[in-house]
Amino acid sequence: MIVMNIIIHYKWDFLLLYHSGRENPPHPEIWINYFLRMVEIYSKKVCEVSIETQEDDLDGSLSYLTMKEKELLAFLISKRMFEFTPIVVSKVIGVTNKTIINRCVKLANNGFLLPNIVNQRIRSYSFRKTK
C-alpha cells in the first residue's frame, strides 16, 4: 500500500512538474527510470504490432483470391515457374491465354506477381522477391 501511495504521489508530482514546467523534481532519477520504462514498453508494442501486420499481409492477400487464382499460384510454385509467359502456362494447364492473363492480373494486384513490361506491353510475369 505504501508503494502505491508513493507511485500516486510521484505521478501527481510529475503532473505538477509538467504543468509548472521549470521546477526541479525532488528525485529526477525516478522520472528518468519511469520515462525509459514507458519508452521500452511502447517500443515493444510497436514491434509486436509490426510483426503481426507482416504475418497478416499474406493472409489478407490470399483471402482476396478466388479458388482458381489460388490453384494457379499453387501450380506455379509447385512447377517452379518463377518467371513465365501466360501462353506457356495456358498450354500446360489447358485453358485460354486470356484466362491466365486475367488470373495473373489479379495475382499482380495482390502483390504475388510482377508484370515484366517490354515496349509498353506485359510480355511475362515473375514472382515478387521477398526480403
PDB file of N, CA, C and O in Angstrom, residues 33-49:
ATOM      1  N   ASN A  33      13.815   6.911 -14.928  1.00  0.00           N
ATOM      2  CA  ASN A  33      13.525   5.475 -14.998  1.00  0.00           C
ATOM      3  C   ASN A  33      12.100   5.218 -15.502  1.00  0.00           C
ATOM      4  O   ASN A  33      11.877   4.316 -16.308  1.00  0.00           O
ATOM      5  N   TYR A  34      11.158   6.011 -15.024  1.00  0.00           N
ATOM      6  CA  TYR A  34       9.770   5.877 -15.466  1.00  0.00           C
ATOM      7  C   TYR A  34       9.663   6.140 -16.970  1.00  0.00           C
ATOM      8  O   TYR A  34       9.043   5.378 -17.709  1.00  0.00           O
ATOM      9  N   PHE A  35      10.279   7.199 -17.422  1.00  0.00           N
ATOM     10  CA  PHE A  35      10.245   7.550 -18.838  1.00  0.00           C
ATOM     11  C   PHE A  35      10.879   6.449 -19.686  1.00  0.00           C
ATOM     12  O   PHE A  35      10.320   6.029 -20.703  1.00  0.00           O
ATOM     13  N   LEU A  36      12.034   5.943 -19.279  1.00  0.00           N
ATOM     14  CA  LEU A  36      12.704   4.889 -20.034  1.00  0.00           C
ATOM     15  C   LEU A  36      11.877   3.608 -20.052  1.00  0.00           C
ATOM     16  O   LEU A  36      11.836   2.891 -21.063  1.00  0.00           O
ATOM     17  N   ARG A  37      11.220   3.318 -18.956  1.00  0.00           N
ATOM     18  CA  ARG A  37      10.360   2.135 -18.902  1.00  0.00           C
ATOM     19  C   ARG A  37       9.184   2.271 -19.867  1.00  0.00           C
ATOM     20  O   ARG A  37       8.831   1.331 -20.574  1.00  0.00           O
ATOM     21  N   MET A  38       8.578   3.451 -19.921  1.00  0.00           N
ATOM     22  CA  MET A  38       7.461   3.683 -20.838  1.00  0.00           C
ATOM     23  C   MET A  38       7.928   3.585 -22.297  1.00  0.00           C
ATOM     24  O   MET A  38       7.245   2.998 -23.134  1.00  0.00           O
ATOM     25  N   VAL A  39       9.092   4.106 -22.597  1.00  0.00           N
ATOM     26  CA  VAL A  39       9.642   4.006 -23.953  1.00  0.00           C
ATOM     27  C   VAL A  39       9.877   2.542 -24.309  1.00  0.00           C
ATOM     28  O   VAL A  39       9.572   2.096 -25.418  1.00  0.00           O
ATOM     29  N   GLU A  40      10.396   1.778 -23.364  1.00  0.00           N
ATOM     30  CA  GLU A  40      10.643   0.356 -23.603  1.00  0.00           C
ATOM     31  C   GLU A  40       9.333  -0.398 -23.863  1.00  0.00           C
ATOM     32  O   GLU A  40       9.235  -1.187 -24.811  1.00  0.00           O
ATOM     33  N   ILE A  41       8.316  -0.137 -23.063  1.00  0.00           N
ATOM     34  CA  ILE A  41       7.037  -0.819 -23.218  1.00  0.00           C
ATOM     35  C   ILE A  41       6.411  -0.487 -24.564  1.00  0.00           C
ATOM     36  O   ILE A  41       5.964  -1.377 -25.298  1.00  0.00           O
ATOM     37  N   TYR A  42       6.397   0.796 -24.918  1.00  0.00           N
ATOM     38  CA  TYR A  42       5.765   1.195 -26.178  1.00  0.00           C
ATOM     39  C   TYR A  42       6.551   0.713 -27.387  1.00  0.00           C
ATOM     40  O   TYR A  42       5.977   0.356 -28.402  1.00  0.00           O
ATOM     41  N   SER A  43       7.865   0.676 -27.301  1.00  0.00           N
ATOM     42  CA  SER A  43       8.649   0.187 -28.434  1.00  0.00           C
ATOM     43  C   SER A  43       8.438  -1.314 -28.633  1.00  0.00           C
ATOM     44  O   SER A  43       8.364  -1.792 -29.767  1.00  0.00           O
ATOM     45  N   LYS A  44       8.299  -2.064 -27.547  1.00  0.00           N
ATOM     46  CA  LYS A  44       7.989  -3.498 -27.675  1.00  0.00           C
ATOM     47  C   LYS A  44       6.630  -3.700 -28.332  1.00  0.00           C
ATOM     48  O   LYS A  44       6.463  -4.575 -29.173  1.00  0.00           O
ATOM     49  N   LYS A  45       5.670  -2.877 -27.938  1.00  0.00           N
ATOM     50  CA  LYS A  45       4.328  -2.990 -28.504  1.00  0.00           C
ATOM     51  C   LYS A  45       4.348  -2.655 -30.000  1.00  0.00           C
ATOM     52  O   LYS A  45       3.691  -3.336 -30.803  1.00  0.00           O
ATOM     53  N   VAL A  46       5.102  -1.648 -30.395  1.00  0.00           N
ATOM     54  CA  VAL A  46       5.215  -1.290 -31.811  1.00  0.00           C
ATOM     55  C   VAL A  46       5.836  -2.437 -32.600  1.00  0.00           C
ATOM     56  O   VAL A  46       5.375  -2.770 -33.697  1.00  0.00           O
ATOM     57  N   CYS A  47       6.846  -3.078 -32.044  1.00  0.00           N
ATOM     58  CA  CYS A  47       7.470  -4.229 -32.713  1.00  0.00           C
ATOM     59  C   CYS A  47       6.486  -5.382 -32.861  1.00  0.00           C
ATOM     60  O   CYS A  47       6.416  -6.017 -33.916  1.00  0.00           O
ATOM     61  N   GLU A  48       5.719  -5.663 -31.820  1.00  0.00           N
ATOM     62  CA  GLU A  48       4.733  -6.745 -31.874  1.00  0.00           C
ATOM     63  C   GLU A  48       3.681  -6.472 -32.942  1.00  0.00           C
ATOM     64  O   GLU A  48       3.339  -7.353 -33.728  1.00  0.00           O
ATOM     65  N   VAL A  49       3.181  -5.250 -32.976  1.00  0.00           N
ATOM     66  CA  VAL A  49       2.156  -4.895 -33.963  1.00  0.00           C
ATOM     67  C   VAL A  49       2.726  -4.980 -35.376  1.00  0.00           C
ATOM     68  O   VAL A  49       2.074  -5.463 -36.300  1.00  0.00           O
TER      69      VAL A  49
END
